[in-house]
Tab-separated table of C-alpha atoms in Angstrom:
chain	number	residue	atom	x	y	z
A	714	UNK	CA	-79.335	-52.966	-19.071
A	715	UNK	CA	-77.810	-54.530	-22.196
A	716	UNK	CA	-74.702	-52.319	-21.963
A	717	UNK	CA	-74.137	-53.126	-18.279
A	718	UNK	CA	-74.552	-56.836	-18.935
A	719	UNK	CA	-71.997	-56.770	-21.778
A	720	UNK	CA	-69.619	-54.833	-19.565
A	721	UNK	CA	-69.883	-57.413	-16.809
A	722	UNK	CA	-69.318	-60.257	-19.327
A	723	UNK	CA	-66.213	-58.611	-20.781
A	724	UNK	CA	-64.880	-57.966	-17.303
A	725	UNK	CA	-65.442	-61.604	-16.389
A	726	UNK	CA	-63.673	-62.758	-19.547
A	727	UNK	CA	-60.658	-60.609	-18.772
A	728	UNK	CA	-60.518	-62.139	-15.314
A	729	UNK	CA	-60.694	-65.597	-16.796
A	730	UNK	CA	-57.808	-64.804	-19.138
A	731	UNK	CA	-55.665	-63.526	-16.271
A	732	UNK	CA	-56.526	-66.617	-14.291
A	733	UNK	CA	-55.439	-68.866	-17.206
A	734	UNK	CA	-52.165	-66.981	-17.507
A	735	UNK	CA	-51.463	-67.513	-13.791
A	736	UNK	CA	-51.913	-71.257	-13.932
A	737	UNK	CA	-55.247	-72.185	-15.415
A	738	UNK	CA	-57.099	-72.818	-12.141
A	739	UNK	CA	-59.879	-70.906	-10.477
A	740	UNK	CA	-62.040	-71.518	-7.458
A	741	UNK	CA	-65.669	-72.218	-8.136
A	742	UNK	CA	-68.009	-69.653	-6.632
A	743	UNK	CA	-70.690	-72.207	-6.011
A	744	UNK	CA	-68.303	-74.529	-4.141
A	745	UNK	CA	-66.233	-71.902	-2.321
A	746	UNK	CA	-67.696	-72.810	1.060
A	747	UNK	CA	-67.516	-76.554	0.650
A	748	UNK	CA	-64.511	-78.788	1.199
A	749	UNK	CA	-63.472	-81.960	-0.517
A	750	UNK	CA	-62.775	-85.231	1.275
A	751	UNK	CA	-59.135	-84.136	1.584
A	752	UNK	CA	-60.163	-80.853	3.172
A	753	UNK	CA	-58.983	-78.631	0.320
A	754	UNK	CA	-61.183	-76.204	-1.543
A	755	UNK	CA	-62.873	-77.601	-4.622
A	756	UNK	CA	-61.237	-76.344	-7.747
A	757	UNK	CA	-61.913	-76.844	-11.376
A	758	UNK	CA	-59.654	-76.359	-14.341
A	759	UNK	CA	-60.690	-73.619	-16.715
A	760	UNK	CA	-60.232	-74.730	-20.299
A	761	UNK	CA	-59.916	-72.369	-23.285
A	762	UNK	CA	-63.065	-73.913	-24.720
A	763	UNK	CA	-65.014	-72.460	-21.777
A	764	UNK	CA	-64.220	-68.897	-22.863
A	765	UNK	CA	-66.949	-67.550	-25.079
A	766	UNK	CA	-65.024	-64.676	-26.646
A	767	UNK	CA	-63.248	-66.034	-29.727
A	768	UNK	CA	-60.260	-63.658	-29.647
A	769	UNK	CA	-59.546	-64.224	-25.954
A	770	UNK	CA	-60.061	-67.962	-26.343
A	771	UNK	CA	-57.470	-68.060	-29.135
A	772	UNK	CA	-55.027	-65.961	-27.122
A	773	UNK	CA	-55.336	-68.179	-24.042
A	774	UNK	CA	-54.921	-71.298	-26.170
A	775	UNK	CA	-51.778	-69.861	-27.787
A	776	UNK	CA	-50.318	-69.042	-24.350
A	777	UNK	CA	-50.934	-72.522	-23.019
A	778	UNK	CA	-49.483	-74.102	-26.135
A	779	UNK	CA	-46.364	-71.933	-25.884
A	780	UNK	CA	-45.922	-72.825	-22.206
A	781	UNK	CA	-46.155	-76.544	-22.937
A	782	UNK	CA	-43.623	-76.171	-25.733
A	783	UNK	CA	-41.149	-74.417	-23.424
A	784	UNK	CA	-41.598	-77.046	-20.723
A	785	UNK	CA	-41.004	-79.847	-23.200
A	786	UNK	CA	-37.887	-78.126	-24.495
A	787	UNK	CA	-36.532	-77.765	-20.954
A	788	UNK	CA	-37.095	-81.453	-20.259
A	789	UNK	CA	-35.254	-82.439	-23.427
A	790	UNK	CA	-32.306	-80.182	-22.603
A	791	UNK	CA	-32.122	-81.533	-19.050
A	792	UNK	CA	-32.236	-85.125	-20.298
A	793	UNK	CA	-29.507	-84.527	-22.875
A	794	UNK	CA	-27.345	-82.793	-20.279
A	795	UNK	CA	-27.780	-85.703	-17.855
A	796	UNK	CA	-26.809	-88.224	-20.548
A	797	UNK	CA	-23.751	-86.189	-21.495
A	798	UNK	CA	-22.717	-85.883	-17.856
A	799	UNK	CA	-23.099	-89.617	-17.332
A	800	UNK	CA	-20.954	-90.405	-20.369
A	801	UNK	CA	-18.241	-88.051	-19.170
A	802	UNK	CA	-18.194	-89.761	-15.769
A	803	UNK	CA	-18.133	-93.200	-17.358
A	804	UNK	CA	-21.565	-94.120	-16.079
A	805	UNK	CA	-24.416	-95.680	-17.999
A	806	UNK	CA	-27.023	-93.108	-19.060
A	807	UNK	CA	-30.621	-93.592	-18.123
A	808	UNK	CA	-32.532	-95.822	-20.506
A	809	UNK	CA	-35.100	-93.858	-22.440
A	810	UNK	CA	-38.657	-95.056	-22.180
A	811	UNK	CA	-40.164	-96.624	-25.251
A	812	UNK	CA	-43.243	-94.692	-26.360
A	813	UNK	CA	-46.494	-96.616	-26.445
A	814	UNK	CA	-47.759	-97.095	-29.977
A	815	UNK	CA	-50.517	-99.112	-31.565
A	816	UNK	CA	-47.912	-101.446	-33.060
A	817	UNK	CA	-46.068	-102.374	-29.853
A	818	UNK	CA	-49.316	-102.711	-27.882
A	819	UNK	CA	-51.053	-104.970	-30.391
A	820	UNK	CA	-53.208	-107.816	-29.171
A	821	UNK	CA	-51.462	-111.133	-28.683
A	822	UNK	CA	-51.819	-113.502	-31.605
A	823	UNK	CA	-51.071	-117.211	-31.434
A	824	UNK	CA	-50.175	-117.302	-35.133
A	825	UNK	CA	-47.185	-114.978	-34.850
A	826	UNK	CA	-44.168	-116.664	-36.420
A	827	UNK	CA	-41.121	-117.373	-34.285
A	828	UNK	CA	-37.536	-118.049	-35.423
A	829	UNK	CA	-37.556	-121.532	-33.870
A	830	UNK	CA	-40.836	-122.600	-35.497
A	831	UNK	CA	-39.773	-125.798	-37.274
A	832	UNK	CA	-43.296	-126.485	-38.507
A	833	UNK	CA	-43.287	-123.203	-40.413
A	834	UNK	CA	-40.054	-124.007	-42.270
A	835	UNK	CA	-41.252	-127.500	-43.095
A	836	UNK	CA	-44.409	-125.994	-44.568
A	837	UNK	CA	-42.365	-123.616	-46.699
A	838	UNK	CA	-40.719	-126.553	-48.455
A	839	UNK	CA	-44.076	-127.980	-49.482
A	840	UNK	CA	-46.161	-124.917	-50.364
A	841	UNK	CA	-47.074	-123.606	-53.816
A	842	UNK	CA	-44.137	-121.170	-54.013
A	843	UNK	CA	-41.306	-123.551	-53.123
A	844	UNK	CA	-40.327	-124.309	-56.737
A	845	UNK	CA	-39.909	-120.602	-57.507
A	846	UNK	CA	-38.149	-119.629	-54.294
A	847	UNK	CA	-35.790	-122.609	-54.638
A	848	UNK	CA	-34.909	-121.331	-58.128
A	849	UNK	CA	-36.245	-124.462	-59.770
A	850	UNK	CA	-38.576	-122.293	-61.854
A	851	UNK	CA	-38.226	-118.740	-63.201
A	852	UNK	CA	-41.077	-116.343	-62.352
A	853	UNK	CA	-43.249	-115.467	-65.352
A	854	UNK	CA	-46.170	-113.095	-64.753
A	855	UNK	CA	-49.228	-112.431	-66.905
A	856	UNK	CA	-50.975	-109.083	-66.372
A	857	UNK	CA	-54.456	-108.366	-67.661
A	858	UNK	CA	-57.382	-106.059	-66.908
A	859	UNK	CA	-61.118	-106.157	-66.400
A	860	UNK	CA	-63.475	-106.237	-69.360
A	861	UNK	CA	-64.161	-102.495	-69.296
A	862	UNK	CA	-60.879	-100.703	-68.855
A	863	UNK	CA	-60.382	-96.981	-68.217
A	864	UNK	CA	-57.865	-94.498	-69.586
A	865	UNK	CA	-55.742	-94.615	-66.437
A	866	UNK	CA	-55.493	-98.399	-66.313
A	867	UNK	CA	-52.944	-98.820	-69.147
A	868	UNK	CA	-50.628	-96.255	-67.550
A	869	UNK	CA	-50.652	-98.209	-64.295
A	870	UNK	CA	-50.033	-101.500	-66.118
A	871	UNK	CA	-47.125	-99.973	-68.045
A	872	UNK	CA	-45.456	-99.093	-64.766
A	873	UNK	CA	-46.159	-102.559	-63.354
A	874	UNK	CA	-44.381	-104.039	-66.375
A	875	UNK	CA	-41.334	-101.913	-65.560
A	876	UNK	CA	-41.383	-103.051	-61.913
A	877	UNK	CA	-41.907	-106.812	-62.291
A	878	UNK	CA	-39.281	-108.610	-64.424
A	879	UNK	CA	-40.501	-111.087	-67.042
A	880	UNK	CA	-44.048	-109.711	-66.923
A	881	UNK	CA	-46.287	-109.769	-70.010
A	882	UNK	CA	-49.492	-107.864	-70.708
A	883	UNK	CA	-52.446	-109.477	-72.517
A	884	UNK	CA	-55.642	-107.663	-73.414
A	885	UNK	CA	-58.638	-109.063	-71.604
A	886	UNK	CA	-61.215	-108.860	-74.364
A	887	UNK	CA	-64.403	-110.732	-73.476
A	888	UNK	CA	-62.772	-113.846	-72.004
A	889	UNK	CA	-63.780	-115.145	-68.592
A	890	UNK	CA	-61.156	-115.149	-65.897
A	891	UNK	CA	-61.202	-118.952	-65.573
A	892	UNK	CA	-60.346	-119.322	-69.263
A	893	UNK	CA	-57.472	-116.879	-68.839
A	894	UNK	CA	-56.190	-118.968	-65.917
A	895	UNK	CA	-56.186	-122.098	-68.072
A	896	UNK	CA	-54.478	-120.193	-70.896
A	897	UNK	CA	-51.732	-119.020	-68.507
A	898	UNK	CA	-51.205	-122.533	-67.153
A	899	UNK	CA	-50.604	-123.958	-70.622
A	900	UNK	CA	-47.965	-121.319	-71.343
A	901	UNK	CA	-46.022	-121.868	-68.097
A	902	UNK	CA	-46.932	-118.614	-66.354
A	903	UNK	CA	-46.298	-118.699	-62.607
A	904	UNK	CA	-48.573	-115.808	-61.598
A	905	UNK	CA	-51.575	-113.896	-62.902
A	906	UNK	CA	-52.383	-110.308	-61.944
A	907	UNK	CA	-55.791	-108.839	-62.804
A	908	UNK	CA	-56.086	-105.045	-62.659
A	909	UNK	CA	-59.529	-103.529	-62.561
A	910	UNK	CA	-59.864	-99.779	-63.090
A	911	UNK	CA	-62.877	-97.605	-62.452
A	912	UNK	CA	-63.240	-94.027	-63.580
A	913	UNK	CA	-61.314	-92.696	-60.613
A	914	UNK	CA	-58.321	-94.946	-60.048
A	915	UNK	CA	-57.147	-98.449	-60.956
A	916	UNK	CA	-57.673	-101.300	-58.547
A	917	UNK	CA	-57.629	-105.098	-58.681
A	918	UNK	CA	-61.072	-106.592	-58.659
A	919	UNK	CA	-62.749	-109.673	-57.273
A	920	UNK	CA	-64.641	-109.505	-60.547
A	921	UNK	CA	-68.193	-110.397	-59.578
A	922	UNK	CA	-69.093	-110.011	-63.213
A	923	UNK	CA	-72.002	-112.449	-63.216
A	924	UNK	CA	-74.308	-110.034	-61.435
A	925	UNK	CA	-72.726	-106.907	-62.919
A	926	UNK	CA	-71.295	-105.802	-59.564
A	927	UNK	CA	-67.614	-104.876	-59.399
A	928	UNK	CA	-65.695	-104.456	-56.135
A	929	UNK	CA	-62.518	-102.387	-56.412
A	930	UNK	CA	-59.715	-104.706	-55.376
A	931	UNK	CA	-56.593	-106.454	-56.774
A	932	UNK	CA	-56.244	-110.146	-57.634
A	933	UNK	CA	-52.940	-112.034	-57.587
A	934	UNK	CA	-53.271	-115.689	-58.577
A	935	UNK	CA	-50.470	-118.167	-58.093
A	936	UNK	CA	-50.200	-120.713	-60.880
A	937	UNK	CA	-50.802	-123.550	-61.350
A	938	UNK	CA	-52.183	-124.432	-57.892
A	939	UNK	CA	-52.978	-121.059	-56.341
A	940	UNK	CA	-53.555	-119.414	-53.954
A	941	UNK	CA	-55.665	-116.417	-54.979
A	942	UNK	CA	-55.261	-113.191	-52.993
A	943	UNK	CA	-57.783	-110.362	-53.291
A	944	UNK	CA	-56.541	-106.888	-52.393
A	945	UNK	CA	-58.127	-103.498	-52.258
A	946	UNK	CA	-55.897	-100.947	-53.997
A	947	UNK	CA	-55.907	-97.307	-52.915
A	948	UNK	CA	-53.800	-94.150	-52.947
A	949	UNK	CA	-52.314	-94.793	-56.351
A	950	UNK	CA	-49.675	-92.314	-57.524
A	951	UNK	CA	-48.174	-92.819	-60.970
A	952	UNK	CA	-44.549	-92.098	-61.800
A	953	UNK	CA	-45.284	-88.887	-63.645
A	954	UNK	CA	-47.049	-87.497	-60.558
A	955	UNK	CA	-44.075	-88.126	-58.233
A	956	UNK	CA	-41.867	-85.098	-57.783
A	957	UNK	CA	-38.238	-85.585	-58.858
A	958	UNK	CA	-38.912	-89.187	-59.834
A	959	UNK	CA	-36.320	-91.473	-61.355
A	960	UNK	CA	-36.459	-93.900	-64.263
A	961	UNK	CA	-36.034	-97.623	-63.526
A	962	UNK	CA	-33.666	-99.929	-65.342
A	963	UNK	CA	-34.247	-103.457	-66.603
A	964	UNK	CA	-32.159	-105.094	-63.843
A	965	UNK	CA	-33.746	-107.533	-61.404
A	966	UNK	CA	-34.655	-105.564	-58.258
A	967	UNK	CA	-33.875	-106.272	-54.647
A	968	UNK	CA	-36.982	-107.133	-52.619
A	969	UNK	CA	-37.683	-105.825	-49.104
A	970	UNK	CA	-40.584	-107.355	-47.123
A	971	UNK	CA	-41.279	-105.761	-43.736
A	972	UNK	CA	-43.478	-106.686	-40.767
A	973	UNK	CA	-45.193	-109.805	-42.115
A	974	UNK	CA	-45.179	-111.521	-38.731
A	975	UNK	CA	-48.169	-113.908	-38.595
A	976	UNK	CA	-48.759	-117.150	-40.478
A	977	UNK	CA	-51.165	-115.340	-42.801
A	978	UNK	CA	-48.708	-112.482	-43.303
A	979	UNK	CA	-45.902	-114.957	-43.992
A	980	UNK	CA	-48.019	-116.610	-46.693
A	981	UNK	CA	-48.867	-113.272	-48.305
A	982	UNK	CA	-45.192	-112.286	-48.236
A	983	UNK	CA	-44.200	-115.493	-50.047
A	984	UNK	CA	-46.920	-114.852	-52.634
A	985	UNK	CA	-45.507	-111.371	-53.296
A	986	UNK	CA	-41.974	-112.764	-53.299
A	987	UNK	CA	-42.898	-115.295	-55.982
A	988	UNK	CA	-43.496	-112.417	-58.442
A	989	UNK	CA	-39.797	-111.472	-58.484
A	990	UNK	CA	-36.572	-113.363	-59.226
A	991	UNK	CA	-34.805	-114.752	-56.192
A	992	UNK	CA	-31.370	-113.455	-57.161
A	993	UNK	CA	-31.397	-109.665	-57.702
A	994	UNK	CA	-28.898	-107.803	-59.854
A	995	UNK	CA	-27.229	-105.456	-57.377
A	996	UNK	CA	-25.581	-103.406	-60.097
A	997	UNK	CA	-29.021	-102.199	-61.149
A	998	UNK	CA	-29.461	-100.499	-57.733
A	999	UNK	CA	-33.213	-101.102	-57.736
A	1000	UNK	CA	-35.234	-101.806	-54.581
A	1001	UNK	CA	-38.896	-102.850	-54.384
A	1002	UNK	CA	-40.441	-102.548	-50.921
A	1003	UNK	CA	-43.613	-104.068	-49.485
A	1004	UNK	CA	-44.013	-102.540	-46.038
A	1005	UNK	CA	-46.820	-103.893	-43.859
A	1006	UNK	CA	-48.110	-101.561	-41.173
A	1007	UNK	CA	-51.432	-102.131	-39.400
A	1008	UNK	CA	-52.459	-104.575	-42.166
A	1009	UNK	CA	-51.905	-101.967	-44.888
A	1010	UNK	CA	-49.230	-102.992	-47.376
A	1011	UNK	CA	-47.384	-99.956	-48.750
A	1012	UNK	CA	-45.596	-100.412	-52.071
A	1013	UNK	CA	-42.543	-98.314	-52.995
A	1014	UNK	CA	-40.029	-98.585	-55.823
A	1015	UNK	CA	-36.651	-96.839	-55.465
A	1016	UNK	CA	-33.362	-96.613	-57.288
A	1017	UNK	CA	-30.379	-95.493	-55.260
A	1018	UNK	CA	-27.605	-93.566	-57.011
A	1019	UNK	CA	-23.983	-93.131	-55.925
A	1020	UNK	CA	-22.498	-89.668	-56.226
A	1021	UNK	CA	-18.917	-88.962	-55.109
A	1022	UNK	CA	-17.775	-85.686	-53.642
A	1023	UNK	CA	-14.035	-85.162	-53.347
A	1024	UNK	CA	-12.696	-83.933	-50.012
A	1025	UNK	CA	-9.498	-81.968	-50.509
A	1026	UNK	CA	-6.646	-82.557	-48.064
A	1027	UNK	CA	-3.585	-80.483	-47.292
A	1028	UNK	CA	-0.181	-82.068	-47.924
A	1029	UNK	CA	2.944	-81.603	-45.845
A	1030	UNK	CA	3.782	-78.312	-47.575
A	1031	UNK	CA	0.396	-76.846	-46.767
A	1032	UNK	CA	-0.872	-77.017	-50.338
A	1033	UNK	CA	-4.213	-78.587	-51.147
A	1034	UNK	CA	-3.760	-81.822	-53.097
A	1035	UNK	CA	-6.256	-84.179	-54.695
A	1036	UNK	CA	-6.325	-87.908	-54.068
A	1037	UNK	CA	-4.929	-90.004	-56.882
A	1038	UNK	CA	-6.913	-92.751	-58.582
A	1039	UNK	CA	-4.620	-95.427	-57.177
A	1040	UNK	CA	-5.316	-94.285	-53.629
A	1041	UNK	CA	-9.044	-94.282	-54.385
A	1042	UNK	CA	-9.059	-97.931	-55.429
A	1043	UNK	CA	-7.037	-98.994	-52.406
A	1044	UNK	CA	-9.525	-97.403	-50.029
A	1045	UNK	CA	-12.774	-98.552	-51.617
A	1046	UNK	CA	-15.371	-99.979	-49.239
A	1047	UNK	CA	-18.545	-101.936	-49.751
A	1048	UNK	CA	-21.112	-100.207	-47.586
A	1049	UNK	CA	-24.525	-99.383	-48.947
A	1050	UNK	CA	-27.051	-97.278	-47.114
A	1051	UNK	CA	-30.669	-97.191	-48.171
A	1052	UNK	CA	-33.029	-94.609	-46.762
A	1053	UNK	CA	-36.753	-94.906	-47.308
A	1054	UNK	CA	-39.727	-92.713	-46.409
A	1055	UNK	CA	-41.561	-95.346	-44.345
A	1056	UNK	CA	-38.764	-98.066	-44.105
A	1057	UNK	CA	-36.066	-98.058	-41.441
A	1058	UNK	CA	-32.461	-97.428	-42.490
A	1059	UNK	CA	-31.039	-100.677	-43.877
A	1060	UNK	CA	-27.286	-101.335	-44.017
A	1061	UNK	CA	-25.608	-104.411	-45.395
A	1062	UNK	CA	-22.530	-105.337	-47.460
A	1063	UNK	CA	-22.704	-106.189	-51.139
A	1064	UNK	CA	-19.780	-107.908	-52.838
A	1065	UNK	CA	-20.811	-106.844	-56.319
A	1066	UNK	CA	-20.427	-103.129	-55.577
A	1067	UNK	CA	-16.755	-102.988	-54.606
A	1068	UNK	CA	-15.921	-100.647	-57.450
A	1069	UNK	CA	-18.954	-98.419	-56.885
A	1070	UNK	CA	-17.938	-96.678	-53.638
A	1071	UNK	CA	-15.019	-94.384	-52.924
A	1072	UNK	CA	-13.021	-94.477	-49.709
A	1073	UNK	CA	-14.925	-92.796	-46.914
A	1074	UNK	CA	-11.839	-91.256	-45.320
A	1075	UNK	CA	-10.897	-88.965	-48.212
A	1076	UNK	CA	-14.148	-89.012	-50.147
A	1077	UNK	CA	-17.777	-88.695	-49.150
A	1078	UNK	CA	-20.344	-90.908	-50.868
A	1079	UNK	CA	-23.696	-89.248	-51.325
A	1080	UNK	CA	-26.474	-91.796	-51.975
A	1081	UNK	CA	-29.778	-90.099	-52.770
A	1082	UNK	CA	-32.781	-92.252	-53.589
A	1083	UNK	CA	-34.888	-91.715	-56.663
A	1084	UNK	CA	-38.417	-93.010	-56.362
A	1085	UNK	CA	-39.379	-94.616	-59.642
A	1086	UNK	CA	-43.037	-95.293	-58.901
A	1087	UNK	CA	-45.745	-96.298	-58.899
A	1088	UNK	CA	-46.851	-95.788	-55.311
A	1089	UNK	CA	-49.933	-97.489	-53.897
A	1090	UNK	CA	-51.422	-99.231	-50.860
A	1091	UNK	CA	-52.902	-102.731	-50.639
A	1092	UNK	CA	-55.440	-104.062	-48.136
A	1093	UNK	CA	-56.075	-107.804	-48.033
A	1094	UNK	CA	-59.728	-108.778	-48.533
A	1095	UNK	CA	-59.485	-112.563	-48.789
A	1096	UNK	CA	-57.145	-115.462	-49.483
A	1097	UNK	CA	-58.550	-118.414	-51.411
A	1098	UNK	CA	-57.272	-121.955	-51.899
A	1099	UNK	CA	-56.411	-122.802	-55.479
A	1100	UNK	CA	-57.049	-120.579	-58.477
A	1101	UNK	CA	-59.901	-118.131	-58.892
A	1102	UNK	CA	-63.334	-119.591	-58.197
A	1103	UNK	CA	-65.981	-117.177	-56.966
A	1104	UNK	CA	-68.670	-119.841	-56.425
A	1105	UNK	CA	-67.117	-123.112	-55.237
A	1106	UNK	CA	-63.776	-121.857	-53.972
A	1107	UNK	CA	-62.526	-122.641	-50.460
A	1108	UNK	CA	-61.225	-119.625	-48.560
A	1109	UNK	CA	-58.302	-119.687	-46.153
A	1110	UNK	CA	-59.115	-116.254	-44.748
A	1111	UNK	CA	-61.807	-113.646	-45.387
A	1112	UNK	CA	-61.989	-110.231	-43.786
A	1113	UNK	CA	-65.340	-109.446	-42.176
A	1114	UNK	CA	-66.467	-106.250	-40.428
A	1115	UNK	CA	-67.148	-108.068	-37.154
A	1116	UNK	CA	-63.460	-109.019	-37.003
A	1117	UNK	CA	-62.469	-105.394	-36.403
A	1118	UNK	CA	-63.071	-105.488	-32.657
A	1119	UNK	CA	-60.061	-103.358	-31.722
A	1120	UNK	CA	-57.644	-100.903	-33.247
A	1121	UNK	CA	-54.817	-103.046	-31.889
A	1122	UNK	CA	-55.845	-106.245	-33.611
A	1123	UNK	CA	-53.869	-107.085	-36.749
A	1124	UNK	CA	-53.875	-110.155	-38.972
A	1125	UNK	CA	-50.694	-109.795	-41.066
């Protein structure tokens, strides 16, 4: 009996596989005599997960996947051919549909900044960062740690010192954070960064040291009047762990801030902007990027390098001749292309780099990017009025679990 039963099961599985290969549909035996409302026979789709035999299930799944891949390829070829045909006939090609993503289907937010928001620009002139961003004051940053530092914390701080110009490191010792804030105020520091490191990876901490409880986060305090931003730091990758990394220079970097669209995001962006000089040194070819996506702020540090590759041209006699230096200088252009992993391609003109590029007609400029590190991700926990005060401080915004009502709700 057992052998006959196995034989019937294997025979049924083979039939199911053939049915999937023909189109993936099979009439139900129990509903063969019944009709739907439309009058057609009831049918059900047979999925690979309904096949019990593992080998046949994998084979059917591979066939279906291959069929879908071929169909998708045919659609792409037909679309490209239609666009090419329309361009040849002088017609406008069909507009491609924009794919639905979490970003472009986000929930509407009343605090999203608009270009014609006069109230926003008036507020920028009176906030805590106006003196720095108007170049009335030079940024000066103090970096310190928690009381109990780890072995990986100093390496992270060393790389922060190479990223932020005019940054100074002071050992924490046993001083309270409020005393350090007063010390920084007296010495004309404009920002204070506190890095807390646990045994796994560095992070900036809210420093609930009174009850002995530490929350892994990052603290950036604007001086002298605040605000205080608390971030969670994750996915830290040091420079030595980045493959084919580059070494940064001491030039002031260019700053790229992406997707800070709300009032809260605009305020966080200005806080991050206040850490760096307003006028970058373009000859240093350094770029610091804060890219906000779904309320996660990704930090990247690049250095783009210009490499010239000569393109030989044939003269009137048919011989291959090289371009002279005088012709190179006459055909120099000032176009810079920056390519990032998670940032869109940015193109703009820089006056200070006129002698850095070779003419594009007879020379090709290769501009690879060297990531200098570190690489990490920030997640905003809270934003507090004034300097650090864990007990009597007034908070502008605090993230709470009940605020995460949808995947399409963002705050920055």
